[in-house]
Amino acid sequence: MTRADRRTATRRRMVSPGHARALANYGPGWAIMWDDRHGQPVIARPERGDDGSLLEICTYEEMFTLGGDCDPGEDASTCPACTPGAPPDFYMIAAHMTDILGDYYHDRADIAAYMPLTLPYTRALTQHGYQRRMQGNRYYRNEVRQHDTFNQLYRSPDHHLVRLIIELTPADAPTPASPLRIEWTYLGRTGPD
């Protein structure tokens, strides 16, 4: 793919105000996700991305706080995208979603590759009331980490964030990672939503 082809593909990867409005109409429990097969966003339940086939952009529950000006513990109508007393600004929300898609898309191959590894954990945690909060990010080894890791966030039934960290072992690694080692990190309470 040439540089011009990559720029054109990047311009086509966008979320329209109509997509944002559609997510608002679906309501809680739904997400907007990127579908590479069709080259456009789709509205689906977040668990449709558990196998890595869809790239999660934003859930309904997060869409009105994308501007970063809302306090998640407060009423969502305090952010500029939710102008108090007026309808949501779906153009602004779609622009934030497009930015998120651009940020996440460069990790698309890692997310697609590693989400299937996390699926057994996601299913087990769901049975105990934990909900996956994001698909995950790959972190490369450095002076602190001996191995690359794939990290995910989950929300506990009592609204705490928990991080799941899975070590990834390259074939040529001098010391293998524990294949089932999971490290949980308490990240604090996130509010009633």
mmCIF file of C-alpha atoms in Angstrom:
data_model
loop_
_atom_site.group_PDB
_atom_site.id
_atom_site.type_symbol
_atom_site.label_atom_id
_atom_site.label_comp_id
_atom_site.label_asym_id
_atom_site.label_seq_id
_atom_site.Cartn_x
_atom_site.Cartn_y
_atom_site.Cartn_z
ATOM 1 C CA MET A 1 0.000 0.000 0.000
ATOM 2 C CA THR A 2 1.417 3.362 -0.983
ATOM 3 C CA ARG A 3 1.515 6.393 1.300
ATOM 4 C CA ALA A 4 -1.342 7.997 -0.702
ATOM 5 C CA ASP A 5 -3.426 4.796 -0.330
ATOM 6 C CA ARG A 6 -2.866 4.854 3.449
ATOM 7 C CA ARG A 7 -3.962 8.513 3.652
ATOM 8 C CA THR A 8 -7.091 7.743 1.618
ATOM 9 C CA ALA A 9 -7.903 4.729 3.826
ATOM 10 C CA THR A 10 -7.421 6.854 6.946
ATOM 11 C CA ARG A 11 -9.798 9.509 5.596
ATOM 12 C CA ARG A 12 -12.419 6.846 4.949
ATOM 13 C CA ARG A 13 -12.174 5.529 8.526
ATOM 14 C CA MET A 14 -14.529 7.916 10.180
ATOM 15 C CA VAL A 15 -17.636 7.954 12.317
ATOM 16 C CA SER A 16 -20.452 10.118 10.988
ATOM 17 C CA PRO A 17 -22.959 12.066 13.102
ATOM 18 C CA GLY A 18 -25.552 9.566 11.828
ATOM 19 C CA HIS A 19 -23.576 6.687 13.360
ATOM 20 C CA ALA A 20 -23.345 8.552 16.690
ATOM 21 C CA ARG A 21 -27.087 9.278 16.598
ATOM 22 C CA ALA A 22 -27.780 5.605 15.823
ATOM 23 C CA LEU A 23 -25.771 4.528 18.881
ATOM 24 C CA ALA A 24 -27.759 6.991 21.017
ATOM 25 C CA ASN A 25 -30.983 5.453 19.688
ATOM 26 C CA TYR A 26 -29.814 1.930 20.571
ATOM 27 C CA GLY A 27 -29.034 2.977 24.148
ATOM 28 C CA PRO A 28 -27.261 1.265 27.058
ATOM 29 C CA GLY A 29 -25.450 -1.988 26.408
ATOM 30 C CA TRP A 30 -24.494 -1.165 22.808
ATOM 31 C CA ALA A 31 -21.257 0.023 21.209
ATOM 32 C CA ILE A 32 -20.057 1.510 17.964
ATOM 33 C CA MET A 33 -17.407 -0.734 16.420
ATOM 34 C CA TRP A 34 -15.297 -0.657 13.273
ATOM 35 C CA ASP A 35 -15.852 -3.521 10.824
ATOM 36 C CA ASP A 36 -12.874 -3.948 8.457
ATOM 37 C CA ARG A 37 -14.879 -6.290 6.223
ATOM 38 C CA HIS A 38 -17.278 -3.489 5.319
ATOM 39 C CA GLY A 39 -14.979 -0.517 5.942
ATOM 40 C CA GLN A 40 -17.450 1.258 8.211
ATOM 41 C CA PRO A 41 -18.759 1.489 11.771
ATOM 42 C CA VAL A 42 -21.475 -0.861 13.003
ATOM 43 C CA ILE A 43 -23.637 -0.804 16.121
ATOM 44 C CA ALA A 44 -23.261 -4.039 18.095
ATOM 45 C CA ARG A 45 -23.089 -5.386 21.618
ATOM 46 C CA PRO A 46 -19.512 -4.961 22.948
ATOM 47 C CA GLU A 47 -19.128 -8.733 23.310
ATOM 48 C CA ARG A 48 -19.266 -9.019 19.485
ATOM 49 C CA GLY A 49 -15.682 -7.725 19.617
ATOM 50 C CA ASP A 50 -14.505 -10.349 22.119
ATOM 51 C CA ASP A 51 -12.952 -12.432 19.331
ATOM 52 C CA GLY A 52 -11.169 -9.439 17.793
ATOM 53 C CA SER A 53 -13.244 -9.413 14.593
ATOM 54 C CA LEU A 54 -14.635 -5.928 15.351
ATOM 55 C CA LEU A 55 -12.693 -2.974 16.754
ATOM 56 C CA GLU A 56 -14.527 -1.277 19.611
ATOM 57 C CA ILE A 57 -14.628 2.504 19.310
ATOM 58 C CA CYS A 58 -17.009 3.603 22.043
ATOM 59 C CA THR A 59 -19.877 2.296 24.141
ATOM 60 C CA TYR A 60 -23.160 4.107 24.597
ATOM 61 C CA GLU A 61 -22.291 4.621 28.258
ATOM 62 C CA GLU A 62 -19.115 6.524 27.302
ATOM 63 C CA MET A 63 -20.310 8.478 24.265
ATOM 64 C CA PHE A 64 -21.512 11.579 26.089
ATOM 65 C CA THR A 65 -18.259 12.048 28.041
ATOM 66 C CA LEU A 66 -15.836 11.877 25.101
ATOM 67 C CA GLY A 67 -14.967 15.573 25.280
ATOM 68 C CA GLY A 68 -13.249 14.927 28.603
ATOM 69 C CA ASP A 69 -15.129 17.773 30.276
ATOM 70 C CA CYS A 70 -17.711 15.578 31.994
ATOM 71 C CA ASP A 71 -17.195 14.168 35.435
ATOM 72 C CA PRO A 72 -18.245 10.498 35.113
ATOM 73 C CA GLY A 73 -19.661 10.705 38.633
ATOM 74 C CA GLU A 74 -21.861 13.644 37.653
ATOM 75 C CA ASP A 75 -24.730 14.110 35.248
ATOM 76 C CA ALA A 76 -23.481 13.528 31.685
ATOM 77 C CA SER A 77 -25.330 16.637 30.503
ATOM 78 C CA THR A 78 -22.532 18.832 31.884
ATOM 79 C CA CYS A 79 -20.239 18.327 28.890
ATOM 80 C CA PRO A 80 -20.284 20.555 25.780
ATOM 81 C CA ALA A 81 -21.416 17.608 23.629
ATOM 82 C CA CYS A 82 -24.537 17.362 25.788
ATOM 83 C CA THR A 83 -25.318 21.075 26.021
ATOM 84 C CA PRO A 84 -27.740 21.337 28.958
ATOM 85 C CA GLY A 85 -31.294 21.829 27.769
ATOM 86 C CA ALA A 86 -30.402 21.063 24.149
ATOM 87 C CA PRO A 87 -29.994 17.884 22.111
ATOM 88 C CA PRO A 88 -26.546 16.261 22.040
ATOM 89 C CA ASP A 89 -24.127 17.599 19.443
ATOM 90 C CA PHE A 90 -23.713 14.450 17.350
ATOM 91 C CA TYR A 91 -21.195 16.214 15.090
ATOM 92 C CA MET A 92 -18.898 16.783 18.079
ATOM 93 C CA ILE A 93 -19.479 13.259 19.420
ATOM 94 C CA ALA A 94 -18.746 11.760 15.971
ATOM 95 C CA ALA A 95 -15.546 13.817 15.709
ATOM 96 C CA HIS A 96 -14.379 12.453 19.084
ATOM 97 C CA MET A 97 -15.266 8.900 17.982
ATOM 98 C CA THR A 98 -13.310 9.387 14.739
ATOM 99 C CA ASP A 99 -10.280 10.514 16.777
ATOM 100 C CA ILE A 100 -10.593 7.419 18.988
ATOM 101 C CA LEU A 101 -10.839 5.195 15.916
ATOM 102 C CA GLY A 102 -7.667 6.786 14.532
ATOM 103 C CA ASP A 103 -5.867 6.237 17.841
ATOM 104 C CA TYR A 104 -6.955 2.590 18.200
ATOM 105 C CA TYR A 105 -6.708 1.554 14.568
ATOM 106 C CA HIS A 106 -2.901 1.456 14.488
ATOM 107 C CA ASP A 107 -3.147 -1.342 17.137
ATOM 108 C CA ARG A 108 -5.817 -3.181 15.120
ATOM 109 C CA ALA A 109 -3.592 -6.169 14.261
ATOM 110 C CA ASP A 110 -2.562 -6.668 17.910
ATOM 111 C CA ILE A 111 -6.151 -6.382 19.140
ATOM 112 C CA ALA A 112 -7.352 -8.900 16.539
ATOM 113 C CA ALA A 113 -4.504 -11.286 17.417
ATOM 114 C CA TYR A 114 -4.759 -11.146 21.208
ATOM 115 C CA MET A 115 -8.480 -10.795 21.883
ATOM 116 C CA PRO A 116 -9.025 -14.542 21.336
ATOM 117 C CA LEU A 117 -6.454 -15.188 24.120
ATOM 118 C CA THR A 118 -8.558 -13.161 26.539
ATOM 119 C CA LEU A 119 -11.922 -14.665 25.588
ATOM 120 C CA PRO A 120 -11.876 -17.425 28.268
ATOM 121 C CA TYR A 121 -11.124 -14.804 30.942
ATOM 122 C CA THR A 122 -13.789 -12.446 29.660
ATOM 123 C CA ARG A 123 -16.399 -15.228 29.712
ATOM 124 C CA ALA A 124 -15.405 -16.339 33.217
ATOM 125 C CA LEU A 125 -15.418 -12.784 34.563
ATOM 126 C CA THR A 126 -18.787 -12.043 32.943
ATOM 127 C CA GLN A 127 -20.286 -14.937 34.921
ATOM 128 C CA HIS A 128 -19.215 -13.083 38.084
ATOM 129 C CA GLY A 129 -20.638 -9.726 36.983
ATOM 130 C CA TYR A 130 -17.461 -8.185 35.561
ATOM 131 C CA GLN A 131 -17.856 -6.385 32.241
ATOM 132 C CA ARG A 132 -15.050 -5.762 29.784
ATOM 133 C CA ARG A 133 -14.476 -2.017 29.581
ATOM 134 C CA MET A 134 -12.152 -1.943 26.571
ATOM 135 C CA GLN A 135 -10.726 -4.448 24.156
ATOM 136 C CA GLY A 136 -7.142 -4.004 25.238
ATOM 137 C CA ASN A 137 -3.707 -2.656 24.450
ATOM 138 C CA ARG A 138 -0.384 -4.311 23.822
ATOM 139 C CA TYR A 139 2.544 -3.011 25.852
ATOM 140 C CA TYR A 140 6.060 -3.864 24.767
ATOM 141 C CA ARG A 141 8.724 -5.129 27.129
ATOM 142 C CA ASN A 142 11.009 -2.544 28.633
ATOM 143 C CA GLU A 143 13.189 -2.109 31.701
ATOM 144 C CA VAL A 144 10.148 -2.765 33.929
ATOM 145 C CA ARG A 145 8.426 -5.546 31.937
ATOM 146 C CA GLN A 146 10.331 -8.715 30.996
ATOM 147 C CA HIS A 147 7.723 -9.620 28.366
ATOM 148 C CA ASP A 148 5.240 -7.899 26.122
ATOM 149 C CA THR A 149 1.810 -7.794 27.742
ATOM 150 C CA PHE A 150 -1.773 -7.414 26.588
ATOM 151 C CA ASN A 151 -3.858 -5.411 29.075
ATOM 152 C CA GLN A 152 -7.625 -5.050 29.422
ATOM 153 C CA LEU A 153 -9.895 -3.139 31.770
ATOM 154 C CA TYR A 154 -13.008 -4.596 33.405
ATOM 155 C CA ARG A 155 -15.624 -3.008 35.622
ATOM 156 C CA SER A 156 -16.561 -4.981 38.745
ATOM 157 C CA PRO A 157 -20.172 -5.365 39.914
ATOM 158 C CA ASP A 158 -19.456 -2.721 42.579
ATOM 159 C CA HIS A 159 -18.127 -0.258 39.950
ATOM 160 C CA HIS A 160 -14.390 -0.643 40.454
ATOM 161 C CA LEU A 161 -11.972 -0.844 37.543
ATOM 162 C CA VAL A 162 -9.742 -3.885 37.393
ATOM 163 C CA ARG A 163 -6.860 -4.410 34.963
ATOM 164 C CA LEU A 164 -6.128 -7.822 33.475
ATOM 165 C CA ILE A 165 -2.513 -8.250 32.338
ATOM 166 C CA ILE A 166 -1.506 -11.236 30.231
ATOM 167 C CA GLU A 167 2.168 -11.788 29.505
ATOM 168 C CA LEU A 168 3.064 -12.623 25.899
ATOM 169 C CA THR A 169 6.130 -14.752 25.251
ATOM 170 C CA PRO A 170 7.983 -14.479 21.937
ATOM 171 C CA ALA A 171 9.354 -17.751 20.564
ATOM 172 C CA ASP A 172 12.969 -16.628 21.115
ATOM 173 C CA ALA A 173 12.489 -15.359 24.691
ATOM 174 C CA PRO A 174 15.200 -16.465 27.164
ATOM 175 C CA THR A 175 12.629 -16.882 29.950
ATOM 176 C CA PRO A 176 9.082 -17.952 29.131
ATOM 177 C CA ALA A 177 6.149 -16.079 30.558
ATOM 178 C CA SER A 178 3.659 -17.925 32.688
ATOM 179 C CA PRO A 179 0.936 -18.706 30.139
ATOM 180 C CA LEU A 180 -1.882 -18.370 32.667
ATOM 181 C CA ARG A 181 -0.403 -15.634 34.841
ATOM 182 C CA ILE A 182 -2.836 -12.779 35.381
ATOM 183 C CA GLU A 183 -2.091 -9.730 37.461
ATOM 184 C CA TRP A 184 -5.007 -7.772 38.876
ATOM 185 C CA THR A 185 -4.534 -4.132 39.712
ATOM 186 C CA TYR A 186 -7.136 -2.241 41.713
ATOM 187 C CA LEU A 187 -7.756 1.075 39.953
ATOM 188 C CA GLY A 188 -10.442 2.617 42.156
ATOM 189 C CA ARG A 189 -14.152 3.219 42.087
ATOM 190 C CA THR A 190 -15.576 4.724 38.884
ATOM 191 C CA GLY A 191 -19.034 5.879 39.933
ATOM 192 C CA PRO A 192 -22.554 4.585 39.526
ATOM 193 C CA ASP A 193 -22.593 4.498 35.722
#
